[in-house]
Short mmCIF file of C-alpha atoms in Angstrom, two decimals:
data_model
loop_
_atom_site.label_atom_id
_atom_site.label_comp_id
_atom_site.label_asym_id
_atom_site.label_seq_id
_atom_site.Cartn_x
_atom_site.Cartn_y
_atom_site.Cartn_z
CA MET A 1 0.00 0.00 0.00
CA ALA A 2 1.42 3.39 -0.97
CA SER A 3 2.17 5.59 2.02
CA GLU A 4 2.04 9.34 2.26
CA ILE A 5 4.66 11.45 4.01
CA MET A 6 3.20 13.81 6.58
CA THR A 7 5.10 16.90 7.76
CA LEU A 8 4.63 17.71 11.42
CA ASN A 9 5.86 20.71 13.37
CA MET A 10 7.16 19.56 16.73
CA GLY A 11 7.86 22.55 18.90
CA PRO A 12 8.55 25.23 19.85
CA GLN A 13 5.43 24.83 22.01
CA HIS A 14 5.86 21.12 22.64
CA PRO A 15 6.99 20.66 26.28
CA SER A 16 9.95 18.48 25.34
CA THR A 17 11.44 21.06 22.98
CA HIS A 18 12.21 23.60 25.70
CA GLY A 19 10.22 26.42 24.11
CA VAL A 20 12.78 27.56 21.53
CA LEU A 21 13.50 24.52 19.38
CA ARG A 22 11.39 23.67 16.37
CA LEU A 23 11.70 20.30 14.71
CA VAL A 24 10.06 19.81 11.35
CA VAL A 25 9.50 16.07 11.27
CA GLU A 26 8.57 14.12 8.16
CA LEU A 27 6.63 11.01 9.07
CA ASP A 28 5.63 7.89 7.25
CA GLY A 29 2.79 6.83 9.52
CA GLU A 30 4.49 7.04 12.90
CA VAL A 31 8.01 6.38 11.63
CA ILE A 32 10.42 9.31 11.35
CA GLN A 33 11.88 9.77 7.85
CA LYS A 34 13.56 13.14 8.24
CA ILE A 35 14.10 15.78 10.94
CA THR A 36 14.93 19.39 10.20
CA PRO A 37 15.80 21.31 13.38
CA HIS A 38 15.18 25.06 13.35
CA ILE A 39 17.24 26.95 15.88
CA GLY A 40 18.15 30.58 16.45
CA TYR A 41 15.03 31.78 18.26
CA LEU A 42 17.18 32.64 21.26
CA HIS A 43 20.17 34.09 19.41
CA ARG A 44 21.51 37.02 21.45
CA GLY A 45 24.86 37.57 19.76
CA VAL A 46 27.03 36.75 22.76
CA GLU A 47 30.17 36.38 20.65
CA LYS A 48 29.63 39.75 18.99
CA LEU A 49 28.85 41.51 22.27
CA ALA A 50 32.00 40.09 23.88
CA GLU A 51 34.15 41.83 21.25
CA HIS A 52 32.84 45.16 22.49
CA ARG A 53 33.48 44.64 26.19
CA THR A 54 36.58 44.35 28.30
CA PHE A 55 37.67 40.90 29.43
CA HIS A 56 35.98 41.44 32.80
CA GLN A 57 32.77 42.77 31.30
CA ALA A 58 32.43 39.79 28.95
CA LEU A 59 32.19 37.40 31.90
CA PRO A 60 28.48 37.96 32.73
CA LEU A 61 27.60 37.19 29.10
CA THR A 62 28.83 33.65 29.60
CA ASP A 63 26.38 32.91 32.48
CA ARG A 64 23.47 33.30 30.15
CA MET A 65 24.46 30.69 27.62
CA ASP A 66 24.01 27.35 29.33
CA TYR A 67 21.74 28.73 32.04
CA LEU A 68 21.62 25.36 33.78
CA ALA A 69 25.39 25.34 34.29
CA PRO A 70 26.44 28.99 34.58
CA MET A 71 29.56 28.39 36.63
CA HIS A 72 30.92 26.00 34.03
CA ASN A 73 30.60 28.74 31.43
CA ASN A 74 32.37 31.13 33.80
CA LEU A 75 35.07 28.55 34.44
CA GLY A 76 35.82 27.91 30.77
CA TYR A 77 36.02 31.61 30.07
CA VAL A 78 38.26 32.57 33.00
CA LEU A 79 40.56 29.61 32.31
CA ALA A 80 40.90 30.69 28.68
CA VAL A 81 41.74 34.29 29.64
CA GLU A 82 44.14 33.07 32.35
CA LYS A 83 45.83 30.86 29.78
CA LEU A 84 46.24 33.85 27.48
CA LEU A 85 47.70 35.85 30.36
CA GLY A 86 49.87 32.98 31.61
CA LEU A 87 48.32 33.48 35.03
CA ASP A 88 48.23 30.89 37.78
CA VAL A 89 45.51 31.01 40.42
CA PRO A 90 45.90 30.14 44.12
CA GLU A 91 45.13 26.63 45.37
CA ARG A 92 42.07 27.67 47.36
CA ALA A 93 40.52 29.34 44.33
CA LYS A 94 41.13 26.19 42.28
CA LEU A 95 39.44 24.00 44.89
CA VAL A 96 36.45 26.31 45.26
CA ARG A 97 36.12 26.35 41.47
CA VAL A 98 36.09 22.55 41.43
CA ILE A 99 33.47 22.42 44.21
CA MET A 100 31.25 24.92 42.41
CA ALA A 101 31.77 23.22 39.04
CA GLU A 102 30.75 19.84 40.43
CA LEU A 103 27.77 21.34 42.28
CA THR A 104 26.83 22.84 38.92
CA ARG A 105 27.14 19.41 37.31
CA LEU A 106 24.70 18.10 39.95
CA LYS A 107 22.37 21.01 39.34
CA SER A 108 22.39 20.50 35.58
CA HIS A 109 22.03 16.72 35.74
CA LEU A 110 19.14 17.06 38.19
CA VAL A 111 17.27 19.21 35.68
CA TRP A 112 18.14 16.68 32.98
CA ILE A 113 16.79 13.71 34.95
CA ALA A 114 13.72 15.70 36.00
CA CYS A 115 12.80 16.79 32.49
CA HIS A 116 13.86 13.58 30.78
CA ALA A 117 11.71 11.57 33.19
CA LEU A 118 8.78 13.98 32.85
CA ASP A 119 8.98 13.86 29.05
CA ILE A 120 8.67 10.10 29.23
CA GLY A 121 5.94 10.32 31.88
CA ALA A 122 7.58 9.95 35.30
CA MET A 123 6.21 12.89 37.27
CA THR A 124 7.52 11.86 40.70
CA VAL A 125 11.18 11.98 39.66
CA PHE A 126 10.63 15.47 38.28
CA LEU A 127 9.32 16.72 41.63
CA TYR A 128 12.04 14.96 43.65
CA ALA A 129 14.91 16.17 41.45
CA PHE A 130 13.75 19.78 41.59
CA ARG A 131 13.44 19.51 45.38
CA GLU A 132 17.10 18.45 45.59
CA ARG A 133 18.17 21.06 43.06
CA GLU A 134 16.88 23.77 45.40
CA MET A 135 19.66 22.86 47.85
CA VAL A 136 22.28 23.57 45.18
CA MET A 137 20.48 26.75 44.16
CA ASP A 138 20.60 27.94 47.77
CA LEU A 139 24.36 27.45 47.74
CA TYR A 140 24.56 29.42 44.51
CA GLU A 141 22.69 32.22 46.21
CA MET A 142 24.97 32.03 49.24
CA VAL A 143 28.20 32.45 47.30
CA SER A 144 27.16 34.72 44.46
CA GLY A 145 23.89 36.39 45.45
CA ALA A 146 22.12 34.98 42.40
CA ARG A 147 20.32 31.71 41.93
CA MET A 148 21.06 31.39 38.25
CA THR A 149 23.40 33.98 36.75
CA SER A 150 26.20 33.47 39.21
CA ASN A 151 29.08 35.51 37.74
CA TYR A 152 31.14 34.26 40.69
CA PHE A 153 34.54 33.45 39.19
CA ARG A 154 37.00 36.12 38.18
CA VAL A 155 40.05 36.17 35.97
CA GLY A 156 42.68 35.30 38.57
CA GLY A 157 40.41 33.61 41.11
CA LEU A 158 37.06 34.29 42.72
CA SER A 159 34.96 37.41 43.20
CA ARG A 160 34.56 36.93 46.95
CA GLU A 161 35.36 34.61 49.81
CA LEU A 162 32.98 31.77 50.67
CA PRO A 163 30.31 32.82 53.18
CA ALA A 164 30.15 31.40 56.71
CA GLY A 165 28.31 28.10 56.88
CA PHE A 166 28.96 27.23 53.24
CA GLU A 167 31.08 24.18 53.96
CA GLN A 168 28.50 22.68 56.33
CA LYS A 169 25.80 23.08 53.69
CA VAL A 170 27.98 21.42 51.05
CA GLN A 171 28.73 18.61 53.50
CA GLU A 172 24.98 18.15 53.90
CA ILE A 173 24.71 17.66 50.13
CA VAL A 174 27.61 15.21 50.15
CA ASP A 175 25.90 13.21 52.91
CA THR A 176 22.34 13.21 51.59
CA PHE A 177 22.52 13.19 47.79
CA PRO A 178 23.65 9.56 47.27
CA GLY A 179 20.44 8.48 49.03
CA HIS A 180 18.42 10.65 46.68
CA PHE A 181 20.16 9.09 43.68
CA ASP A 182 19.16 5.68 45.05
CA THR A 183 15.57 6.91 45.13
CA TYR A 184 15.69 7.99 41.47
CA GLU A 185 17.24 4.67 40.52
CA GLY A 186 14.57 2.86 42.51
CA LEU A 187 11.89 4.69 40.58
CA LEU A 188 13.42 4.32 37.12
CA THR A 189 16.19 1.75 36.65
CA LYS A 190 13.94 -1.30 36.96
CA ASN A 191 10.74 0.40 35.86
CA THR A 192 9.32 -1.56 32.93
CA ILE A 193 7.95 1.50 31.15
CA TRP A 194 11.26 3.34 31.55
CA LEU A 195 13.24 0.37 30.25
CA GLN A 196 11.00 -0.07 27.23
CA ARG A 197 11.17 3.61 26.36
CA THR A 198 14.96 3.90 26.74
CA ILE A 199 16.65 0.59 25.86
CA GLY A 200 17.49 0.49 22.17
CA ASN A 201 16.32 4.08 21.72
CA GLY A 202 18.52 6.72 20.04
CA VAL A 203 21.39 4.36 19.31
CA ILE A 204 24.55 5.98 17.96
CA SER A 205 27.80 4.02 17.64
CA ALA A 206 31.15 5.25 18.96
CA GLU A 207 32.42 5.96 15.43
CA ASP A 208 29.31 7.93 14.53
CA ALA A 209 29.37 9.81 17.82
CA ILE A 210 32.95 10.95 17.11
CA ASP A 211 32.03 11.73 13.50
CA TYR A 212 29.15 13.94 14.61
CA GLY A 213 31.29 15.63 17.27
CA ILE A 214 29.17 14.43 20.17
CA SER A 215 30.86 15.00 23.50
CA GLY A 216 30.29 14.61 27.21
CA PRO A 217 27.95 11.99 28.71
CA ALA A 218 26.41 11.30 25.29
CA LEU A 219 29.86 10.35 23.90
CA ARG A 220 30.68 8.22 26.93
CA GLY A 221 27.27 6.57 26.65
CA SER A 222 28.40 5.43 23.19
CA GLY A 223 31.39 3.66 24.73
CA VAL A 224 34.13 6.25 24.19
CA ASP A 225 36.21 6.49 27.35
CA PHE A 226 37.12 10.16 27.24
CA ASP A 227 36.63 12.85 29.86
CA LEU A 228 38.41 16.20 29.70
CA ARG A 229 38.69 16.37 33.49
CA ARG A 230 40.81 13.22 33.48
CA ASP A 231 42.45 13.25 30.03
CA LEU A 232 43.21 16.94 29.55
CA PRO A 233 42.92 18.15 33.15
CA TYR A 234 42.38 21.73 34.23
CA SER A 235 41.87 23.56 37.53
CA GLY A 236 43.60 20.77 39.49
CA TYR A 237 41.30 17.90 38.43
CA GLU A 238 44.38 15.68 37.99
CA ASP A 239 44.63 15.48 41.81
CA PHE A 240 41.15 14.02 42.27
CA ASP A 241 40.18 10.41 42.33
CA PHE A 242 37.03 9.71 40.34
CA LYS A 243 35.65 7.16 37.92
CA VAL A 244 34.62 7.95 34.34
CA PRO A 245 31.50 5.93 33.52
CA VAL A 246 31.26 4.45 30.02
CA GLY A 247 28.24 2.88 28.31
CA GLU A 248 28.14 -0.25 26.17
CA ASN A 249 24.94 -0.28 24.15
CA CYS A 250 25.10 3.34 22.91
CA ASP A 251 21.41 3.92 23.70
CA THR A 252 19.31 6.25 25.83
CA PHE A 253 19.40 3.90 28.81
CA ASP A 254 23.22 3.88 28.78
CA ARG A 255 23.34 7.65 28.65
CA TYR A 256 20.95 7.71 31.62
CA LYS A 257 23.20 5.36 33.59
CA VAL A 258 26.33 7.35 32.67
CA ARG A 259 24.83 10.58 33.97
CA LEU A 260 23.64 8.95 37.18
CA VAL A 261 27.13 7.61 37.88
CA GLU A 262 28.54 11.04 37.00
CA MET A 263 26.36 12.58 39.70
CA ARG A 264 27.65 10.10 42.26
CA GLU A 265 31.23 10.79 41.18
CA ALA A 266 30.60 14.55 41.38
CA VAL A 267 29.62 14.11 45.02
CA LYS A 268 32.88 12.22 45.64
CA ILE A 269 34.92 14.98 43.98
CA ILE A 270 33.17 17.62 46.10
CA ASP A 271 33.90 15.56 49.23
CA GLN A 272 37.61 15.33 48.35
CA ALA A 273 37.82 19.04 47.57
CA LEU A 274 36.08 19.96 50.84
CA LYS A 275 38.61 17.93 52.84
CA ARG A 276 41.51 19.74 51.13
CA LEU A 277 40.09 23.23 51.49
CA LYS A 278 42.42 25.42 53.56
CA PRO A 279 42.41 29.14 54.26
CA GLY A 280 44.41 31.17 51.78
CA PRO A 281 44.20 33.83 49.09
CA ILE A 282 41.37 33.58 46.55
CA LEU A 283 42.90 35.90 43.95
CA ALA A 284 46.21 35.67 42.11
CA ASP A 285 48.92 38.14 42.98
CA ALA A 286 48.44 40.10 39.76
CA PRO A 287 47.44 43.71 40.55
CA GLN A 288 47.25 44.63 36.87
CA VAL A 289 44.48 42.04 36.36
CA CYS A 290 42.69 41.47 39.69
CA TYR A 291 40.55 43.91 41.61
CA PRO A 292 41.95 45.05 44.97
CA PRO A 293 40.20 43.88 48.17
CA LYS A 294 37.04 45.83 48.99
CA GLU A 295 38.48 47.16 52.29
CA SER A 296 41.30 48.74 50.33
CA VAL A 297 38.84 50.32 47.85
CA TYR A 298 36.75 51.81 50.65
CA ASN A 299 39.60 52.94 52.87
CA SER A 300 42.47 54.09 50.65
CA ILE A 301 42.81 56.36 47.64
CA GLU A 302 45.33 53.96 46.02
CA GLY A 303 42.83 51.12 46.25
CA LEU A 304 40.08 53.30 44.81
CA ILE A 305 42.22 54.38 41.87
CA HIS A 306 43.35 50.80 41.29
CA HIS A 307 39.74 49.58 41.28
CA PHE A 308 38.58 52.41 39.02
CA LYS A 309 41.36 51.77 36.53
CA ILE A 310 40.54 48.09 36.12
CA ALA A 311 36.78 48.73 36.08
CA SER A 312 36.97 51.49 33.48
CA GLU A 313 39.82 50.33 31.25
CA GLY A 314 40.10 46.64 31.92
CA PHE A 315 43.49 45.03 31.52
CA PRO A 316 45.53 44.37 28.38
CA VAL A 317 46.01 40.75 27.36
CA PRO A 318 49.12 39.78 25.37
CA GLU A 319 48.59 39.07 21.71
CA GLY A 320 47.82 35.44 20.90
CA GLU A 321 45.11 32.82 20.70
CA VAL A 322 44.07 29.92 22.89
CA TYR A 323 41.43 27.21 22.90
CA MET A 324 40.44 26.12 26.38
CA ALA A 325 37.85 23.41 26.86
CA VAL A 326 36.13 22.25 30.04
CA GLU A 327 33.95 19.22 30.70
CA ASN A 328 30.59 20.91 31.01
CA PRO A 329 27.59 18.70 32.02
CA LYS A 330 26.57 18.60 28.34
CA GLY A 331 30.00 17.97 26.84
CA GLU A 332 33.07 19.83 25.67
CA LEU A 333 32.55 23.53 26.26
CA GLY A 334 35.41 25.30 24.52
CA TYR A 335 36.45 28.92 24.41
CA TYR A 336 38.60 30.03 21.51
CA ILE A 337 39.79 33.52 22.33
CA VAL A 338 41.95 35.71 20.10
CA SER A 339 43.63 38.73 21.63
CA ASP A 340 45.27 41.52 19.65
CA GLY A 341 47.05 42.85 22.71
CA GLY A 342 44.19 45.14 23.72
CA ASN A 343 41.80 45.11 26.67
CA ARG A 344 38.95 43.39 24.79
CA PRO A 345 38.72 40.00 23.14
CA TYR A 346 39.37 40.49 19.43
CA ARG A 347 37.34 37.36 18.85
CA MET A 348 35.58 35.15 21.38
CA ARG A 349 34.26 31.90 20.04
CA VAL A 350 32.28 29.50 22.18
CA ARG A 351 32.27 25.84 21.19
CA PRO A 352 28.81 24.89 22.39
CA PRO A 353 28.38 21.18 23.23
CA SER A 354 24.58 21.26 22.94
CA PHE A 355 24.75 22.76 19.43
CA VAL A 356 27.05 20.06 18.12
CA ASN A 357 25.20 17.28 19.96
CA LEU A 358 21.86 18.43 18.53
CA SER A 359 23.21 18.16 14.99
CA ALA A 360 23.18 14.37 15.41
CA ILE A 361 19.47 14.21 16.27
CA GLU A 362 18.40 13.01 12.85
CA LYS A 363 21.03 10.29 12.88
CA MET A 364 19.78 9.11 16.28
CA ALA A 365 16.04 9.26 15.68
CA LYS A 366 15.61 8.38 12.00
CA GLY A 367 13.59 5.22 11.56
CA SER A 368 12.16 5.24 15.07
CA MET A 369 8.69 6.24 16.25
CA LEU A 370 7.63 9.82 16.88
CA ALA A 371 7.22 9.10 20.61
CA ASP A 372 10.88 8.00 20.73
CA LEU A 373 11.97 11.40 19.47
CA VAL A 374 10.90 12.88 22.82
CA ALA A 375 13.28 10.48 24.56
CA VAL A 376 16.09 11.35 22.14
CA ILE A 377 15.71 15.09 22.79
CA GLY A 378 15.78 14.38 26.52
CA THR A 379 18.80 12.11 26.35
CA LEU A 380 20.88 14.73 24.53
CA ASP A 381 20.26 17.14 27.42
CA ILE A 382 20.26 20.24 25.25
CA VAL A 383 20.05 23.82 26.43
CA LEU A 384 18.92 26.23 23.77
CA GLY A 385 20.55 29.22 25.43
CA GLU A 386 23.86 27.64 24.53
CA ILE A 387 22.81 26.39 21.10
CA ASP A 388 21.74 29.83 19.91
CA ARG A 389 24.10 31.97 22.01
CA MET B 1 58.80 24.42 20.34
CA ALA B 2 56.41 23.99 17.43
CA GLU B 3 59.02 22.57 15.03
CA ASN B 4 59.55 19.59 17.37
CA ASN B 5 55.85 18.82 17.53
CA ARG B 6 55.06 15.38 16.10
CA ALA B 7 52.32 16.64 13.79
CA VAL B 8 54.35 19.61 12.55
CA VAL B 9 57.31 17.36 11.70
CA LYS B 10 55.07 15.04 9.69
CA LEU B 11 53.27 17.92 7.98
CA LYS B 12 56.61 19.49 7.01
CA GLU B 13 57.66 16.21 5.45
CA ARG B 14 54.47 15.68 3.46
CA TYR B 15 52.98 19.11 2.82
CA ALA B 16 55.97 21.46 2.74
CA ASP B 17 54.44 23.45 -0.13
CA ALA B 18 51.13 23.89 1.65
CA LEU B 19 52.51 25.03 5.00
CA LEU B 20 52.53 28.80 5.42
CA GLU B 21 53.41 29.10 9.09
CA TYR B 22 53.50 27.16 12.35
CA LYS B 23 53.86 28.43 15.90
CA GLU B 24 53.36 27.53 19.53
CA HIS B 25 51.69 29.79 22.04
CA ARG B 26 50.86 28.86 25.64
CA GLY B 27 51.51 25.22 24.82
CA GLU B 28 49.16 25.17 21.83
CA VAL B 29 50.38 24.42 18.33
CA THR B 30 48.87 26.31 15.40
CA VAL B 31 49.59 25.44 11.79
CA ILE B 32 48.53 27.74 8.95
CA VAL B 33 48.04 26.01 5.61
CA LYS B 34 46.93 27.12 2.16
CA LYS B 35 43.19 26.80 1.78
CA GLU B 36 43.56 24.68 -1.36
CA SER B 37 45.31 21.99 0.69
CA VAL B 38 43.33 22.24 3.91
CA LEU B 39 41.15 19.22 3.28
CA GLU B 40 44.16 17.06 2.40
CA VAL B 41 45.97 18.16 5.54
CA LEU B 42 42.92 17.54 7.73
CA LYS B 43 42.46 14.08 6.22
CA PHE B 44 46.10 13.24 6.89
CA LEU B 45 45.79 14.44 10.48
CA ARG B 46 42.61 12.44 10.98
CA ASP B 47 43.72 9.18 9.37
CA ASP B 48 47.48 9.03 9.98
CA LEU B 49 48.01 11.06 13.14
CA ARG B 50 44.71 10.12 14.85
CA TYR B 51 43.31 13.61 15.30
CA ASN B 52 39.93 11.98 14.99
CA PHE B 53 37.66 14.55 16.62
CA LEU B 54 36.83 17.93 15.10
CA SER B 55 36.27 19.92 18.28
CA ASP B 56 35.44 23.18 16.67
CA LEU B 57 35.34 24.97 13.35
CA THR B 58 35.09 28.73 13.28
CA ALA B 59 36.50 31.84 11.65
CA VAL B 60 38.14 35.12 12.57
CA ASP B 61 37.70 38.38 10.67
CA TYR B 62 40.94 40.39 10.47
CA LEU B 63 39.35 43.44 8.85
CA GLY B 64 41.97 45.66 7.23
CA GLN B 65 44.44 42.83 6.75
CA GLU B 66 44.95 40.66 3.72
CA PRO B 67 43.75 37.91 3.63
CA ARG B 68 40.77 39.10 5.63
CA PHE B 69 39.48 35.83 7.08
CA MET B 70 41.00 32.84 8.80
CA VAL B 71 39.02 29.63 9.00
CA VAL B 72 40.04 27.83 12.18
CA TYR B 73 39.85 24.08 12.85
CA ASN B 74 40.47 22.93 16.43
CA LEU B 75 41.25 19.22 16.33
CA LEU B 76 41.44 16.76 19.18
CA SER B 77 43.05 13.35 19.24
CA ILE B 78 41.00 11.22 21.62
CA PRO B 79 43.51 8.33 21.64
CA ASN B 80 46.57 10.58 22.10
CA LYS B 81 44.85 13.19 24.32
CA ASP B 82 46.37 15.96 22.28
CA ARG B 83 45.14 19.03 20.41
CA ILE B 84 46.23 20.92 17.31
CA ARG B 85 44.86 23.97 15.54
CA ILE B 86 44.81 24.29 11.76
CA LYS B 87 44.08 27.62 10.12
CA ALA B 88 43.46 28.50 6.51
CA PRO B 89 43.44 32.07 5.14
CA VAL B 90 40.46 33.11 3.01
CA THR B 91 40.37 36.34 1.03
CA GLU B 92 37.36 38.62 0.77
CA ALA B 93 37.49 38.48 -3.04
CA ASP B 94 37.33 34.69 -3.11
CA CYS B 95 35.38 34.11 0.07
CA SER B 96 35.10 30.34 -0.10
CA ILE B 97 36.84 27.19 1.08
CA GLU B 98 36.32 23.46 0.66
CA SER B 99 33.82 21.94 3.11
CA ALA B 100 35.10 19.56 5.77
CA THR B 101 31.79 17.66 5.81
CA ALA B 102 33.51 15.04 3.62
CA LEU B 103 35.64 14.20 6.66
CA TRP B 104 33.41 14.91 9.66
CA ASN B 105 29.65 15.27 9.88
CA SER B 106 30.18 17.61 12.82
CA ALA B 107 31.45 20.19 10.31
CA ASN B 108 27.95 20.45 8.82
CA TRP B 109 26.33 22.78 11.35
CA LEU B 110 29.59 24.47 12.33
CA GLU B 111 30.20 25.49 8.71
CA ARG B 112 26.63 26.67 8.35
CA GLU B 113 27.18 28.90 11.36
CA VAL B 114 30.38 30.34 9.87
CA PHE B 115 28.56 30.92 6.58
CA ASP B 116 25.69 32.60 8.43
CA LEU B 117 27.77 34.88 10.64
CA PHE B 118 30.85 35.52 8.44
CA GLY B 119 29.65 34.95 4.89
CA ILE B 120 32.31 32.39 4.04
CA ASP B 121 31.01 29.89 1.50
CA PHE B 122 31.89 26.21 1.96
CA LYS B 123 32.11 24.42 -1.35
CA ASN B 124 30.44 21.02 -1.65
CA HIS B 125 28.55 21.49 1.60
CA PRO B 126 25.31 19.45 1.52
CA ASN B 127 23.07 22.23 2.87
CA MET B 128 24.69 25.67 2.75
CA VAL B 129 21.93 27.77 4.31
CA ARG B 130 21.79 30.06 7.32
CA ILE B 131 21.29 28.39 10.68
CA LEU B 132 20.95 31.05 13.42
CA MET B 133 19.67 34.09 11.54
CA THR B 134 16.53 34.00 9.42
CA ASP B 135 16.85 33.08 5.74
CA ASP B 136 16.08 36.63 4.61
CA TRP B 137 18.63 38.30 6.91
CA VAL B 138 20.94 40.76 5.18
CA GLY B 139 24.60 40.83 6.20
CA HIS B 140 26.84 38.68 8.35
CA PRO B 141 26.76 39.73 12.02
CA LEU B 142 30.19 38.56 13.17
CA ARG B 143 32.05 40.53 10.51
CA LYS B 144 33.95 43.39 12.08
CA ASP B 145 32.26 45.97 9.85
CA TYR B 146 28.78 44.89 10.97
CA PRO B 147 27.43 47.27 13.65
CA VAL B 148 27.07 45.74 17.10
CA GLN B 149 23.69 47.40 17.67
CA GLY B 150 22.35 45.82 14.49
CA PRO B 151 21.51 47.41 11.15
CA ASP B 152 19.64 50.75 10.85
CA ARG B 153 19.76 51.51 14.56
CA GLU B 154 21.40 54.29 16.49
CA PRO B 155 24.48 53.13 18.40
CA TYR B 156 23.75 52.68 22.09
CA LYS B 157 25.31 55.59 23.98
CA GLY B 158 24.62 54.48 27.52
CA ARG B 159 28.12 53.19 28.13
CA VAL B 160 31.59 54.10 27.01
CA SER B 161 32.99 50.58 26.82
#
């Protein structure tokens, strides 16, 4: 019997497409023949804006890209600028950055598991994961004053010292979160509906995953044992003991398992970093780059002038180019920054993991049912703020 | 030193005519090659030197210089845990370069983005259309001569920086 191809608009209103992704799906009955993603609804020109701001002023722009993992965006950016400057940051700043980065990984993965489960129909996990995420958000608010757009790191270190009581709150997370992960696993890992919706769904082989540039948990779910934190370490990750989970069957269920193990490992990394945390400076000894302490700004004319000079003019960065990548919850988040010797980035390029991962969606979902496409979108864990920039 | 880098040594042996420049900065090796040979060089790096992952593909606009554009390929070797950057100059008069989609599918969207925001055409690309801006958009926003406030709008005067 001759079949007729039907074109269906999925999104941007569909709940699984995050409000700013439109997929034009061509269907033969219920089977997907072709997917054409339409992106750009959220394009804010971050790369262009960064060229017109000093290196300090470009930092808040990075928060707003992957808005589920703002501190990772901050981290990649400050590491890239520090690499250009040849600047080393103090040990305490490195450890706090690791703690905040791993808390951010938890925060991002909790949203992923919540939304992924809700897309497939598990409402309870959604409510539980958001309840736990609030604890991380409270910590965000404690250290940076904002629950989402943190802007906490600085070129050379951190913007301010950790508040009193922070370490106890983080310890509480370290103690309680593994139990919460057990709860999620109890609700999903042996759930028949979950297994049927995820096993064998969105399969992409290791070779194809590399070919399509997939990175992060999605790459490891396809059996590629590669993690930037371990293999090309930054910010002192080489001193931490953690496992890198790898999948075998290259499907949605494997990617789910990989991310769950990653959350458990993140808790272990935070625990190790907490134990090593000692008092010390949080900014590099580089007066031409770092702001002076607030007491000095308020109480001395030299401090005020120093602060004003950096705030108004920024700092010059030696001519050159670097590419600095960090293991963001979604994958390889890279910053390619070109400096012409001035106080602004001549070119700031962000290598967005979600953008590259999304380009493989047709490869992963072609030939499967329309309902499986929802699971594929969820398993890629995309954030449109980063895709469109 | 860049000349001692494994990839640079091999590239000098095989593609001496195509190599324009190589340098190391902050531990990162950059090799500039002629755009006519870029695909050959990338294929050699992928197949023989195991730079199997195209991390990123982008461009830089050096307005006022000749050639005006540089197309930049950041490659990663997953087995060797090593990176290299390949650059190819593109002139404004002949604003095109061979597409890397023949080597990596990841180049597809990345090249579309460069085409959209810089106006560099990638020859033999399977779907060379805009990706972030609308199809009817005029101009290429990441070019240095494109106004930051957008077309036909007064520059924002609220800040000096």
